[in-house]
PDB file of C-alpha atoms in Angstrom:
ATOM      1  CA  MET A   1      96.368 115.376 120.063  1.00 78.00           C
ATOM      2  CA  LYS A   2      93.499 117.892 120.295  1.00 79.00           C
ATOM      3  CA  GLN A   3      91.176 115.434 118.664  1.00 84.00           C
ATOM      4  CA  LEU A   4      92.117 112.786 121.237  1.00 85.00           C
ATOM      5  CA  TYR A   5      91.396 115.258 124.013  1.00 80.00           C
ATOM      6  CA  ASP A   6      88.065 116.291 122.531  1.00 79.00           C
ATOM      7  CA  THR A   7      87.000 112.564 122.076  1.00 82.00           C
ATOM      8  CA  THR A   8      88.057 111.763 125.624  1.00 82.00           C
ATOM      9  CA  LYS A   9      86.051 114.641 127.064  1.00 78.00           C
ATOM     10  CA  LYS A  10      83.062 113.680 124.933  1.00 78.00           C
ATOM     11  CA  LEU A  11      83.191 110.054 126.117  1.00 81.00           C
ATOM     12  CA  ALA A  12      83.624 111.188 129.748  1.00 77.00           C
ATOM     13  CA  GLY A  13      80.374 113.187 129.433  1.00 72.00           C
ATOM     14  CA  LYS A  14      82.034 116.536 130.359  1.00 63.00           C
ATOM     15  CA  TYR A  15      82.156 117.831 126.841  1.00 56.00           C
ATOM     16  CA  SER A  16      81.106 121.399 126.104  1.00 61.00           C
ATOM     17  CA  LYS A  17      82.819 122.845 123.055  1.00 60.00           C
ATOM     18  CA  PRO A  18      81.339 126.263 122.320  1.00 64.00           C
ATOM     19  CA  GLU A  19      79.993 126.543 118.795  1.00 70.00           C
ATOM     20  CA  ARG A  20      80.926 129.684 116.820  1.00 75.00           C
ATOM     21  CA  PRO A  21      77.718 131.172 115.341  1.00 81.00           C
ATOM     22  CA  VAL A  22      77.411 131.475 111.574  1.00 88.00           C
ATOM     23  CA  LYS A  23      76.565 134.943 110.283  1.00 91.00           C
ATOM     24  CA  ASP A  24      74.207 135.757 107.474  1.00 90.00           C
ATOM     25  CA  LYS A  25      75.003 138.126 104.651  1.00 90.00           C
ATOM     26  CA  LYS A  26      74.046 141.142 106.854  1.00 92.00           C
ATOM     27  CA  ARG A  27      76.598 139.864 109.480  1.00 91.00           C
ATOM     28  CA  LYS A  28      73.867 138.953 111.962  1.00 92.00           C
ATOM     29  CA  PRO A  29      74.465 135.657 113.855  1.00 90.00           C
ATOM     30  CA  ILE A  30      72.303 132.722 112.977  1.00 90.00           C
ATOM     31  CA  THR A  31      71.452 130.373 115.919  1.00 85.00           C
ATOM     32  CA  GLU A  32      69.227 127.710 114.397  1.00 87.00           C
ATOM     33  CA  ILE A  33      71.084 124.688 112.999  1.00 87.00           C
ATOM     34  CA  GLN A  34      69.078 124.297 109.847  1.00 91.00           C
ATOM     35  CA  GLN A  35      69.425 127.979 109.014  1.00 92.00           C
ATOM     36  CA  GLN A  36      73.204 127.673 109.573  1.00 91.00           C
ATOM     37  CA  ARG A  37      73.404 124.698 107.248  1.00 92.00           C
ATOM     38  CA  ASN A  38      71.442 126.558 104.596  1.00 94.00           C
ATOM     39  CA  ARG A  39      73.844 129.538 104.925  1.00 94.00           C
ATOM     40  CA  TRP A  40      76.824 127.206 104.458  1.00 93.00           C
ATOM     41  CA  VAL A  41      75.239 125.765 101.338  1.00 95.00           C
ATOM     42  CA  GLU A  42      74.567 129.260  99.968  1.00 94.00           C
ATOM     43  CA  TYR A  43      78.086 130.363 100.839  1.00 94.00           C
ATOM     44  CA  PHE A  44      79.773 127.452  99.024  1.00 94.00           C
ATOM     45  CA  GLU A  45      77.468 127.741  96.037  1.00 93.00           C
ATOM     46  CA  GLU A  46      78.537 131.348  95.639  1.00 92.00           C
ATOM     47  CA  LEU A  47      82.146 130.461  96.193  1.00 92.00           C
ATOM     48  CA  LEU A  48      82.409 127.586  93.853  1.00 92.00           C
ATOM     49  CA  ASN A  49      80.059 128.736  91.077  1.00 90.00           C
ATOM     50  CA  ARG A  50      81.383 132.188  90.363  1.00 86.00           C
ATOM     51  CA  SER A  51      82.421 133.116  86.850  1.00 84.00           C
ATOM     52  CA  ALA A  52      85.989 133.339  85.618  1.00 81.00           C
ATOM     53  CA  PRO A  53      87.577 136.728  85.786  1.00 78.00           C
ATOM     54  CA  MET A  54      87.432 138.937  82.692  1.00 81.00           C
ATOM     55  CA  ASN A  55      91.135 139.767  82.857  1.00 82.00           C
ATOM     56  CA  PRO A  56      92.997 136.628  83.954  1.00 78.00           C
ATOM     57  CA  PRO A  57      96.427 137.360  85.422  1.00 81.00           C
ATOM     58  CA  ASP A  58      99.396 137.004  83.164  1.00 84.00           C
ATOM     59  CA  ILE A  59     101.369 134.344  84.853  1.00 86.00           C
ATOM     60  CA  GLU A  60     104.638 133.156  83.282  1.00 88.00           C
ATOM     61  CA  ALA A  61     105.526 129.432  83.178  1.00 85.00           C
ATOM     62  CA  ALA A  62     108.000 128.292  85.743  1.00 83.00           C
ATOM     63  CA  HIS A  63     111.488 127.263  84.577  1.00 80.00           C
ATOM     64  CA  THR A  64     111.770 123.527  84.470  1.00 83.00           C
ATOM     65  CA  ASP A  65     115.623 123.420  84.281  1.00 83.00           C
ATOM     66  CA  LEU A  66     116.347 124.472  87.813  1.00 82.00           C
ATOM     67  CA  PRO A  67     119.911 124.267  89.071  1.00 85.00           C
ATOM     68  CA  ILE A  68     119.450 121.361  91.462  1.00 86.00           C
ATOM     69  CA  ASP A  69     122.426 119.119  92.382  1.00 86.00           C
ATOM     70  CA  VAL A  70     121.290 115.544  91.884  1.00 88.00           C
ATOM     71  CA  ASN A  71     124.715 113.964  92.440  1.00 92.00           C
ATOM     72  CA  PRO A  72     125.122 111.688  95.481  1.00 93.00           C
ATOM     73  CA  PRO A  73     126.429 113.519  98.609  1.00 94.00           C
ATOM     74  CA  THR A  74     130.102 113.692  99.184  1.00 95.00           C
ATOM     75  CA  LYS A  75     131.790 112.337 102.292  1.00 96.00           C
ATOM     76  CA  GLU A  76     132.295 115.795 103.633  1.00 97.00           C
ATOM     77  CA  GLU A  77     128.554 116.599 103.206  1.00 96.00           C
ATOM     78  CA  ILE A  78     127.625 113.374 105.043  1.00 96.00           C
ATOM     79  CA  ARG A  79     130.131 114.232 107.808  1.00 96.00           C
ATOM     80  CA  MET A  80     128.581 117.735 108.139  1.00 97.00           C
ATOM     81  CA  ALA A  81     125.022 116.328 108.208  1.00 96.00           C
ATOM     82  CA  VAL A  82     125.940 113.796 110.938  1.00 96.00           C
ATOM     83  CA  ARG A  83     127.557 116.518 113.078  1.00 96.00           C
ATOM     84  CA  GLN A  84     124.381 118.688 112.783  1.00 96.00           C
ATOM     85  CA  ILE A  85     122.089 115.930 114.201  1.00 95.00           C
ATOM     86  CA  LYS A  86     120.725 117.059 117.532  1.00 95.00           C
ATOM     87  CA  ASN A  87     121.348 114.845 120.571  1.00 94.00           C
ATOM     88  CA  GLY A  88     118.467 113.687 122.773  1.00 92.00           C
ATOM     89  CA  LYS A  89     115.950 113.472 120.023  1.00 92.00           C
ATOM     90  CA  ALA A  90     113.905 110.328 119.209  1.00 92.00           C
ATOM     91  CA  ALA A  91     115.512 107.816 116.844  1.00 91.00           C
ATOM     92  CA  GLY A  92     114.150 107.632 113.367  1.00 90.00           C
ATOM     93  CA  PRO A  93     112.735 104.633 111.555  1.00 93.00           C
ATOM     94  CA  ASP A  94     116.147 102.932 111.663  1.00 92.00           C
ATOM     95  CA  ASN A  95     115.988 103.133 115.509  1.00 94.00           C
ATOM     96  CA  ILE A  96     119.548 104.451 115.726  1.00 93.00           C
ATOM     97  CA  PRO A  97     119.914 107.268 118.212  1.00 94.00           C
ATOM     98  CA  ALA A  98     121.874 110.363 117.235  1.00 94.00           C
ATOM     99  CA  GLU A  99     124.440 109.774 119.898  1.00 95.00           C
ATOM    100  CA  ALA A 100     125.353 106.405 118.309  1.00 95.00           C
ATOM    101  CA  LEU A 101     125.798 107.952 114.907  1.00 94.00           C
ATOM    102  CA  LYS A 102     127.935 110.766 116.339  1.00 95.00           C
ATOM    103  CA  SER A 103     130.039 108.483 118.548  1.00 95.00           C
ATOM    104  CA  ASP A 104     132.294 107.692 115.525  1.00 95.00           C
ATOM    105  CA  ILE A 105     131.596 110.130 112.709  1.00 95.00           C
ATOM    106  CA  GLU A 106     134.204 108.584 110.338  1.00 95.00           C
ATOM    107  CA  ALA A 107     132.661 105.084 110.672  1.00 95.00           C
ATOM    108  CA  THR A 108     129.174 106.502 110.181  1.00 95.00           C
ATOM    109  CA  THR A 109     130.284 108.543 107.106  1.00 96.00           C
ATOM    110  CA  ASN A 110     131.933 105.462 105.547  1.00 95.00           C
ATOM    111  CA  MET A 111     128.754 103.340 106.130  1.00 94.00           C
ATOM    112  CA  LEU A 112     126.482 106.042 104.617  1.00 93.00           C
ATOM    113  CA  TYR A 113     128.761 106.866 101.702  1.00 92.00           C
ATOM    114  CA  LEU A 114     127.694 105.051  98.521  1.00 79.00           C
TER     115      LEU A 114
END
C-alpha cells in the first residue's frame, strides 16, 4: 500500500521523500550521491568478505522426529475450527463467507470430514 501511495505521489509531481544520509566510518554524514554509493560498496564488501570465526559455535543438530500429529482431523476438531472462524471477515479462495459455514455447523463438519 505504501508503494502505491509513493508511486501515486511521484506521478502527481508532489513527491518529496526525505533521504536518510549515509554516514562514513567516522559517523559523519555523506551528502554526495557517488560518495554514498562508494560507502555502500565498501560496507557490503566488509560485511560479505569477512573471515570465518576462529571458534565456531557448537550447535547441536535439531531432532528430526518431532511429535507432530499427521492424522486427518477428527469431526470434533473440524467442529471447533468452524466455531472459531470470525464473522464479518472476507471470504477465502472458496468464496464462502464464515456466516454460511457457521449457519449449520453439523452439515459443514460432515462436508469437510474426509
